[in-house]
Coordinates of C-alpha atoms and ligand atoms in Angstrom, one line a residue:
M737 CA 18.5 4.5 18.2
S738 CA 19.0 3.9 21.9
K739 CA 21.0 0.7 22.8
N740 CA 18.1 -1.1 24.4
K741 CA 16.1 -0.7 21.2
F742 CA 18.8 -2.5 19.3
T743 CA 16.6 -5.4 18.2
R744 CA 17.7 -8.6 16.4
R745 CA 16.2 -7.2 13.2
S746 CA 18.1 -3.9 13.4
F747 CA 21.3 -5.8 14.4
L748 CA 20.9 -8.0 11.2
A749 CA 20.3 -4.9 9.1
T750 CA 23.4 -3.2 10.5
A751 CA 25.4 -6.4 10.0
T752 CA 24.2 -6.7 6.4
A753 CA 25.0 -3.1 5.7
G754 CA 28.5 -3.6 7.0
S755 CA 29.0 -6.7 4.9
L756 CA 27.7 -5.0 1.8
A757 CA 30.0 -2.0 2.4
M758 CA 32.9 -4.5 2.6
A759 CA 31.8 -6.4 -0.5
S760 CA 31.4 -3.2 -2.5
S761 CA 34.8 -2.0 -1.5
I762 CA 36.3 -5.3 -2.6
T763 CA 34.8 -4.8 -6.0
S764 CA 34.9 -1.0 -6.3
P765 CA 36.1 -0.1 -9.8
T766 CA 36.7 3.5 -8.8
A767 CA 39.4 3.2 -6.2
G768 CA 42.3 3.1 -8.6
K769 CA 40.9 5.9 -10.7
A770 CA 40.4 8.1 -7.7
A771 CA 44.1 7.6 -6.8
S772 CA 45.3 8.4 -10.3
K773 CA 43.6 11.8 -10.2
S774 CA 46.0 13.1 -7.5
S775 CA 47.0 16.7 -8.0
R776 CA 50.6 17.8 -7.3
E777 CA 49.5 19.8 -4.3
L778 CA 49.5 17.7 -1.1
A779 CA 45.9 17.3 0.2
V780 CA 47.1 18.5 3.6
L781 CA 47.8 21.8 2.0
G782 CA 44.5 22.0 0.1
G783 CA 45.1 19.7 -2.9
E784 CA 42.8 16.9 -4.0
P785 CA 43.4 13.7 -2.0
A786 CA 45.1 10.8 -3.8
R787 CA 42.2 8.6 -2.6
S788 CA 38.7 10.0 -2.7
S789 CA 37.1 10.5 0.7
H790 CA 34.0 8.8 -0.6
L791 CA 35.7 5.4 -0.7
R792 CA 35.5 3.2 2.3
W793 CA 38.0 0.7 3.7
P794 CA 36.6 -2.7 4.5
D795 CA 35.0 -2.8 7.9
W796 CA 36.3 -4.7 10.9
P797 CA 35.4 -6.7 12.9
H798 CA 33.9 -9.2 10.4
I799 CA 30.1 -9.4 10.9
D800 CA 27.9 -11.5 8.8
A801 CA 24.7 -13.6 9.1
N802 CA 26.8 -16.6 10.4
V803 CA 28.1 -14.6 13.3
V804 CA 24.7 -13.2 14.1
Q805 CA 23.0 -16.6 13.9
S806 CA 25.6 -18.2 16.1
V807 CA 25.1 -15.6 18.8
V808 CA 21.3 -16.0 18.5
N809 CA 21.6 -19.8 18.8
T810 CA 23.7 -19.5 22.0
T811 CA 21.3 -16.9 23.5
T812 CA 18.3 -19.1 22.9
S813 CA 20.0 -22.4 24.0
G814 CA 20.6 -21.1 27.5
V815 CA 24.1 -22.6 27.4
W816 CA 26.0 -19.5 28.4
S817 CA 28.9 -21.0 30.3
R818 CA 31.3 -23.7 29.1
I819 CA 30.6 -25.9 32.1
Q820 CA 27.0 -26.3 31.0
S821 CA 27.8 -28.4 28.0
R822 CA 30.4 -30.7 26.5
T823 CA 29.4 -29.5 23.0
G824 CA 29.1 -25.8 23.5
T825 CA 30.8 -23.1 21.4
V826 CA 33.9 -22.8 23.6
V827 CA 34.6 -26.5 23.6
T828 CA 34.0 -26.6 19.8
F829 CA 36.2 -23.6 19.1
E830 CA 38.9 -25.2 21.3
K831 CA 39.0 -28.1 18.8
E832 CA 38.4 -26.2 15.6
F833 CA 40.9 -23.3 15.8
P834 CA 43.9 -25.5 16.9
K835 CA 43.0 -28.1 14.2
M836 CA 43.7 -25.4 11.6
M837 CA 47.3 -25.2 13.0
G838 CA 47.7 -28.9 13.2
M839 CA 47.3 -28.9 17.0
E840 CA 45.0 -30.9 19.3
H841 CA 45.3 -29.4 22.7
A842 CA 44.1 -26.0 23.7
V843 CA 42.4 -23.9 26.4
A844 CA 40.3 -20.9 25.5
T845 CA 40.5 -17.9 27.8
G846 CA 38.9 -14.5 28.3
S847 CA 41.7 -12.6 26.6
G848 CA 45.2 -12.9 25.2
T849 CA 46.6 -11.5 28.4
Q850 CA 44.8 -14.2 30.4
A851 CA 46.2 -16.8 28.0
L852 CA 49.8 -15.6 28.5
S853 CA 49.2 -15.3 32.3
T854 CA 47.8 -18.8 32.4
A855 CA 50.9 -20.1 30.5
V856 CA 53.3 -18.4 32.8
E857 CA 51.6 -19.8 35.9
A858 CA 51.1 -23.3 34.5
L859 CA 54.9 -23.5 33.7
G860 CA 55.5 -22.8 37.4
I861 CA 57.2 -19.4 36.7
G862 CA 57.0 -17.1 39.8
P863 CA 58.8 -15.0 42.3
G864 CA 62.5 -14.8 41.7
D865 CA 62.3 -16.0 38.1
E866 CA 63.0 -14.0 35.0
V867 CA 61.4 -14.1 31.6
I868 CA 62.9 -12.4 28.6
T869 CA 60.5 -10.6 26.2
S870 CA 60.2 -7.7 23.9
P871 CA 59.5 -4.0 24.9
Y872 CA 57.7 -3.5 21.6
T873 CA 54.4 -5.1 22.4
D874 CA 51.0 -4.8 24.1
M875 CA 51.3 -4.3 27.9
G876 CA 49.4 -7.6 28.2
T877 CA 52.7 -9.5 27.4
I878 CA 54.5 -7.9 30.3
A879 CA 51.5 -7.9 32.6
S880 CA 51.3 -11.7 32.3
I881 CA 54.9 -12.0 33.8
L882 CA 54.3 -9.3 36.4
M883 CA 51.1 -11.0 37.7
S884 CA 53.1 -14.1 38.6
K885 CA 55.6 -11.8 40.4
A886 CA 58.4 -12.7 38.0
L887 CA 60.8 -10.2 36.4
P888 CA 60.1 -9.2 32.8
V889 CA 63.5 -8.7 31.2
M890 CA 63.5 -6.5 28.0
A891 CA 65.5 -7.7 25.0
D892 CA 66.2 -4.9 22.5
L893 CA 65.0 -5.1 18.9
D894 CA 66.3 -5.7 15.4
T895 CA 65.6 -2.3 13.9
E896 CA 64.6 -3.8 10.5
S897 CA 62.3 -6.7 11.6
F898 CA 61.0 -4.9 14.7
Q899 CA 61.3 -8.3 16.5
M900 CA 63.3 -9.1 19.6
D901 CA 67.0 -9.5 18.7
P902 CA 68.2 -13.0 19.5
A903 CA 71.7 -11.7 20.2
D904 CA 70.4 -9.4 22.9
V905 CA 68.2 -12.3 24.3
A906 CA 71.3 -14.4 24.6
R907 CA 73.2 -11.6 26.3
K908 CA 70.4 -11.3 28.9
V909 CA 70.1 -14.9 30.0
N910 CA 71.3 -15.5 33.5
E911 CA 70.9 -18.2 36.2
R912 CA 67.4 -17.0 37.1
T913 CA 66.0 -17.0 33.6
R914 CA 63.3 -19.5 33.2
A915 CA 61.6 -18.6 29.9
I916 CA 61.7 -16.6 26.7
M917 CA 58.5 -15.0 25.5
P918 CA 59.0 -14.0 21.9
V919 CA 56.4 -11.6 20.5
H920 CA 55.5 -12.1 16.9
I921 CA 55.0 -8.4 16.3
M922 CA 52.6 -7.3 13.5
G923 CA 51.8 -11.0 13.0
Y924 CA 55.2 -11.8 11.5
P925 CA 57.5 -14.5 12.9
V926 CA 60.4 -13.8 15.2
D927 CA 63.7 -15.5 14.3
M928 CA 62.5 -18.7 16.0
D929 CA 65.4 -20.9 15.0
A930 CA 67.7 -18.6 16.9
I931 CA 65.3 -18.3 19.9
M932 CA 64.8 -22.1 20.1
A933 CA 68.6 -22.6 20.0
I934 CA 69.1 -20.3 23.0
A935 CA 66.2 -22.0 24.8
T936 CA 67.7 -25.4 24.2
E937 CA 71.2 -24.4 25.2
H938 CA 70.0 -22.9 28.6
D939 CA 67.1 -25.3 29.2
L940 CA 64.5 -22.5 29.0
K941 CA 60.8 -22.7 28.3
V942 CA 59.4 -20.8 25.3
I943 CA 56.0 -19.1 25.5
E944 CA 55.1 -17.7 22.1
D945 CA 53.1 -14.5 22.2
A946 CA 51.2 -15.1 19.0
C947 CA 48.5 -12.7 20.0
Q948 CA 48.9 -10.9 16.6
A949 CA 50.0 -13.8 14.5
H950 CA 47.1 -16.1 13.7
F951 CA 48.1 -18.5 10.9
A952 CA 51.5 -17.0 10.4
E953 CA 54.0 -19.6 9.1
Y954 CA 57.7 -20.2 9.9
N955 CA 59.6 -23.1 8.5
G956 CA 56.3 -24.8 7.5
Q957 CA 54.9 -24.6 11.1
R958 CA 52.2 -22.2 12.3
V959 CA 53.5 -19.6 14.7
G960 CA 52.4 -20.4 18.2
T961 CA 53.0 -24.2 17.7
I962 CA 56.8 -24.0 17.9
G963 CA 57.6 -23.3 21.5
D964 CA 56.2 -25.0 24.7
L965 CA 53.0 -23.0 24.6
G966 CA 51.5 -20.5 22.1
C967 CA 49.1 -17.8 23.1
F968 CA 46.5 -16.0 20.9
S969 CA 44.2 -13.0 21.3
F970 CA 40.8 -12.6 19.8
Q971 CA 40.4 -9.0 21.0
A972 CA 38.2 -6.8 18.8
S973 CA 41.0 -5.5 16.6
K974 CA 42.4 -9.0 15.8
Q975 CA 42.1 -11.1 12.6
I976 CA 39.5 -13.3 14.3
S977 CA 37.8 -11.6 17.1
C978 CA 35.0 -11.8 19.7
G979 CA 35.6 -8.5 21.6
E980 CA 37.8 -10.0 24.3
G981 CA 39.1 -13.6 24.1
G982 CA 42.2 -15.7 24.0
M983 CA 43.7 -19.2 23.6
I984 CA 46.7 -21.3 24.7
V985 CA 47.8 -24.1 22.4
G986 CA 50.5 -26.7 23.1
H987 CA 51.7 -30.2 22.2
D988 CA 52.0 -31.5 25.7
K989 CA 48.6 -32.6 26.9
E990 CA 49.6 -32.7 30.6
L991 CA 50.8 -29.1 30.4
I992 CA 47.6 -28.0 28.6
D993 CA 45.6 -29.8 31.3
R994 CA 47.6 -27.7 33.9
C995 CA 46.6 -24.6 31.9
Y996 CA 43.0 -25.8 32.1
A997 CA 43.2 -26.0 35.9
V998 CA 44.9 -22.7 36.3
H999 CA 42.2 -20.9 34.2
N1000 CA 39.5 -22.9 36.0
R1001 CA 40.3 -21.4 39.5
G1002 CA 42.5 -24.4 40.2
A1003 CA 40.0 -27.2 39.4
D1004 CA 41.2 -29.8 37.0
R1005 CA 39.2 -31.5 34.3
S1006 CA 37.8 -34.1 36.8
G1007 CA 36.5 -31.3 39.1
S1008 CA 39.1 -31.8 41.8
N1009 CA 40.4 -28.5 43.3
A1010 CA 44.0 -29.3 42.5
I1011 CA 46.2 -26.3 42.3
P1012 CA 46.2 -22.5 42.8
G1013 CA 44.4 -20.8 39.9
T1014 CA 42.1 -18.1 38.9
K1015 CA 39.0 -17.8 36.7
Y1016 CA 39.9 -17.0 33.1
R1017 CA 37.3 -19.0 31.3
M1018 CA 35.9 -17.9 27.9
D1019 CA 32.1 -17.5 27.9
E1020 CA 29.8 -19.1 25.4
F1021 CA 28.9 -15.9 23.7
S1022 CA 32.5 -15.2 22.8
G1023 CA 32.8 -18.8 21.6
A1024 CA 29.6 -18.2 19.4
V1025 CA 31.1 -15.1 17.8
L1026 CA 34.4 -16.9 17.1
M1027 CA 32.6 -20.0 15.7
G1028 CA 30.5 -17.7 13.5
Q1029 CA 33.6 -16.2 12.1
M1030 CA 35.2 -19.5 11.1
P1031 CA 33.6 -19.9 7.7
G1032 CA 35.8 -18.0 5.2
I1033 CA 38.6 -17.4 7.7
M1034 CA 41.3 -18.9 5.5
E1035 CA 40.0 -17.1 2.4
R1036 CA 40.3 -13.8 4.3
F1037 CA 43.8 -14.7 5.6
E1038 CA 44.9 -15.6 2.0
H1039 CA 43.4 -12.4 0.7
R1040 CA 45.4 -10.3 3.2
E1041 CA 48.6 -12.3 2.4
R1042 CA 48.2 -11.6 -1.3
N1043 CA 47.7 -7.9 -0.7
A1044 CA 50.6 -7.7 1.8
Q1045 CA 52.9 -9.3 -0.8
Y1046 CA 51.7 -6.9 -3.5
L1047 CA 52.4 -3.9 -1.2
T1048 CA 55.8 -5.2 -0.5
E1049 CA 56.6 -5.5 -4.2
R1050 CA 55.2 -2.1 -5.1
L1051 CA 57.0 -0.4 -2.2
K1052 CA 60.3 -1.2 -3.8
E1053 CA 59.6 1.7 -6.1
I1054 CA 59.5 4.2 -3.3
P1055 CA 62.7 5.3 -1.5
G1056 CA 62.4 5.9 2.3
I1057 CA 59.5 3.6 3.0
I1058 CA 60.9 0.1 3.8
P1059 CA 58.6 -2.8 4.6
Q1060 CA 59.2 -4.9 7.8
K1061 CA 62.1 -7.4 7.3
K1062 CA 61.0 -11.0 7.3
Y1063 CA 63.4 -13.7 8.6
E1064 CA 64.4 -16.7 6.5
G1065 CA 61.8 -19.4 6.9
T1066 CA 58.9 -16.9 7.0
G1067 CA 56.1 -18.5 4.9
S1068 CA 53.3 -16.0 5.6
G1069 CA 52.4 -13.3 8.1
G1070 CA 49.3 -13.1 10.3
H1071 CA 48.6 -9.6 9.1
Y1072 CA 47.7 -7.8 12.2
K1073 CA 49.5 -4.8 10.9
Y1074 CA 51.3 -4.1 7.6
A1075 CA 54.4 -2.3 9.0
M1076 CA 57.0 -0.1 7.3
R1077 CA 60.0 1.9 8.4
Y1078 CA 60.1 5.7 7.6
D1079 CA 63.6 6.9 6.6
K1080 CA 63.4 10.6 6.9
R1081 CA 66.7 11.1 5.0
E1082 CA 64.7 10.3 1.9
F1083 CA 62.1 12.9 2.8
N1084 CA 64.3 16.0 3.2
N1085 CA 64.8 15.1 6.9
I1086 CA 61.2 15.9 7.6
D1087 CA 59.9 14.2 10.8
R1088 CA 57.5 11.3 10.6
S1089 CA 54.7 13.3 12.2
K1090 CA 54.4 15.6 9.2
F1091 CA 54.6 12.6 6.8
L1092 CA 51.7 11.0 8.7
Q1093 CA 49.6 14.2 8.6
A1094 CA 50.2 14.3 4.8
I1095 CA 49.5 10.7 4.1
R1096 CA 46.3 10.7 6.2
A1097 CA 45.1 13.7 4.3
E1098 CA 45.6 11.8 1.1
G1099 CA 43.0 9.2 2.4
I1100 CA 45.6 6.5 3.4
P1101 CA 45.1 5.5 7.1
L1102 CA 48.7 5.0 8.3
S1103 CA 49.6 5.5 11.9
G1104 CA 52.7 5.4 14.1
Y1105 CA 51.3 2.5 16.3
I1106 CA 53.0 2.0 19.7
R1107 CA 53.9 5.4 21.1
T1108 CA 56.5 4.4 23.7
G1109 CA 58.6 1.3 24.2
L1110 CA 57.4 -0.5 27.2
H1111 CA 60.9 -0.5 28.7
S1112 CA 60.4 3.2 29.5
E1113 CA 56.9 3.2 31.0
P1114 CA 56.3 3.8 34.7
W1115 CA 55.8 0.1 35.6
T1116 CA 59.6 -0.4 35.6
E1117 CA 60.2 2.2 38.3
H1118 CA 57.2 0.9 40.2
I1119 CA 58.5 -2.7 40.5
L1120 CA 62.1 -1.4 41.2
Q1121 CA 60.6 0.3 44.3
M1122 CA 58.4 -2.6 45.4
D1123 CA 59.4 -4.3 48.7
L1124 CA 58.5 -7.6 47.1
Y1125 CA 60.9 -7.2 44.2
K1126 CA 63.6 -5.9 46.6
K1127 CA 63.1 -9.1 48.7
M1128 CA 63.3 -11.3 45.7
Y1129 CA 66.3 -9.8 43.8
S1130 CA 69.6 -8.5 45.2
P1131 CA 70.4 -4.8 45.0
S1132 CA 73.1 -5.6 42.4
R1133 CA 70.6 -7.5 40.2
L1134 CA 68.1 -4.7 40.4
Q1135 CA 70.9 -2.2 39.5
D1136 CA 71.9 -4.4 36.5
Y1137 CA 68.2 -4.7 35.6
R1138 CA 67.8 -0.9 35.5
E1139 CA 70.8 -0.7 33.1
E1140 CA 69.4 -3.5 30.9
L1141 CA 66.2 -1.5 30.4
E1142 CA 68.1 0.7 27.9
C1143 CA 66.7 -0.4 24.5
P1144 CA 68.0 2.2 22.0
N1145 CA 66.9 0.1 19.0
C1146 CA 63.4 0.0 20.3
E1147 CA 63.4 3.8 20.5
T1148 CA 64.4 4.0 16.9
V1149 CA 61.7 1.5 15.9
V1150 CA 59.0 3.5 17.8
Q1151 CA 60.1 6.8 16.1
N1152 CA 60.2 5.5 12.5
M1153 CA 57.2 3.1 12.5
L1154 CA 54.4 3.4 10.0
V1155 CA 51.5 0.8 10.1
L1156 CA 48.4 0.0 8.1
N1157 CA 45.8 -2.0 10.0
G1158 CA 45.7 -5.5 8.6
P1159 CA 42.3 -7.1 9.5
G1160 CA 40.1 -4.6 7.6
P1161 CA 42.2 -2.6 5.1
L1162 CA 44.2 -5.6 3.8
L1163 CA 40.9 -7.1 2.8
G1164 CA 40.6 -4.3 0.2
T1165 CA 40.8 -4.6 -3.5
R1166 CA 43.9 -4.4 -5.7
E1167 CA 42.7 -0.8 -6.5
D1168 CA 42.7 -0.1 -2.7
M1169 CA 46.3 -1.3 -2.5
D1170 CA 47.2 0.8 -5.6
S1171 CA 45.7 3.8 -3.8
I1172 CA 48.1 3.2 -0.9
I1173 CA 51.0 3.2 -3.2
D1174 CA 49.7 6.2 -5.2
G1175 CA 49.2 8.2 -1.9
I1176 CA 52.7 7.4 -0.6
T1177 CA 54.2 8.1 -4.1
K1178 CA 52.5 11.4 -4.2
V1179 CA 53.8 12.5 -0.8
Y1180 CA 57.3 11.3 -1.7
E1181 CA 57.3 13.1 -5.1
N1182 CA 56.0 16.3 -3.4
R1183 CA 58.2 16.0 -0.3
D1184 CA 59.4 19.6 -0.7
Q1185 CA 56.0 20.7 0.4
L1186 CA 56.2 18.8 3.8
A1187 CA 58.1 21.6 5.4
G1188 CA 55.1 23.9 4.9
I1189 CA 52.7 21.8 6.9
Ligands
LIG1843 C1 51.5 -8.8 21.0 C2 50.3 -8.8 22.0 N1 50.4 -9.5 23.1 C3 49.4 -9.6 24.0 C4 48.2 -9.0 23.8 C5 47.1 -9.0 24.8 O1 45.9 -9.6 24.3 P1 44.5 -9.1 24.8 O2 44.3 -7.7 24.4 O3 43.6 -10.1 24.2 O4 44.6 -9.3 26.3 C6 48.0 -8.3 22.6 C7 46.8 -7.6 22.3 O5 46.7 -6.5 21.6 C8 49.1 -8.2 21.6 O6 49.0 -7.5 20.5

């Protein structure tokens, strides 16, 4: 079917098929049985897979009749931009999503990167300033700092939680540091008590990159509501998604109003062209998709949480596959990824790449996730050579900066990571979760065969 023949009826049919596929995988009684049929020969070498290739993982993004109807309503209303209505989908989503986190003030944007960028700009962070963040993230985190011509300083990681290490953050604070941007990677909380203590001690702002951490909880608070500003992404792979979208939340109404002006090419809520800004507004179609996904969102979140806890419990049975460490105070994750560490010493010193080949052949969709720590990507050399950065920072600061880009723990994390996507697969049945454990167990028990791949 060509794209322009994709009618509302065929769209609804596709959406319904997707939802049915997901529903059938939630109730499939065969998933566990397929797993228990695993032969001793690894599937990658010709054996029968631990999980039958006929079984499907739940689809993502979530599409149902609510989502479709919501988009149809926006289309026919003719309200396609937020400025056309005070009751449109964007304004409504700006109230409803933060309400679920106990927050009142928010600004919706066109992406998570735009949300972070708006936050940096609204806090007045710019040339000559430094922001400490994690090298193990999406480039959007770092881009938001670079676009305000500030210096993104990389804090190395805790190799067990994969989060920025507060001790390294503390080491990297200097007189130019203006903010910390903790990234709640995989959707699990950073050690926020430690980060907030450093921020208080040095009078720094905290912009939480909660782009992966919708509804994650830390010390009874939703992640993204702890620092000065919290930023979310609704990009297609996220737990609630509209293709490309984002949001900033905050307790300080004045600061959120400044975010509004920054994202509204400088015009404040009264329409006065007040400050420098750009145009990062979310459109009404994105708002419609997001509002259409709101029914059932907490049930889906809780379903993932139960499955994640179950996997963590079952993985205790398998040496060499260690789930992401959670900090004290972690109530729940956001479940962007279910992440594990691969310890090759328990697998006859066989590299992760062979384990990944083997586990995928067993029908278990694990991947290595981020391929390179962002501290070693070309942008670092690029800014070190830019005249602008040479004007803003002294040669000795740039030399120190170059040395600070060493993040050996991040390299270790990159090399040993294993992830399962959260939004779709963690919506699976208990049998689906058992099939993951069965697949990993089979590869572990037959690890002698890995050398032959
Ligand atoms: C941790 C993190 N930060 C920032 C972003 C950027 O969000 P977006 O892709 O919506 O611009 C993402 C998106 O993948 C992310 O995972």
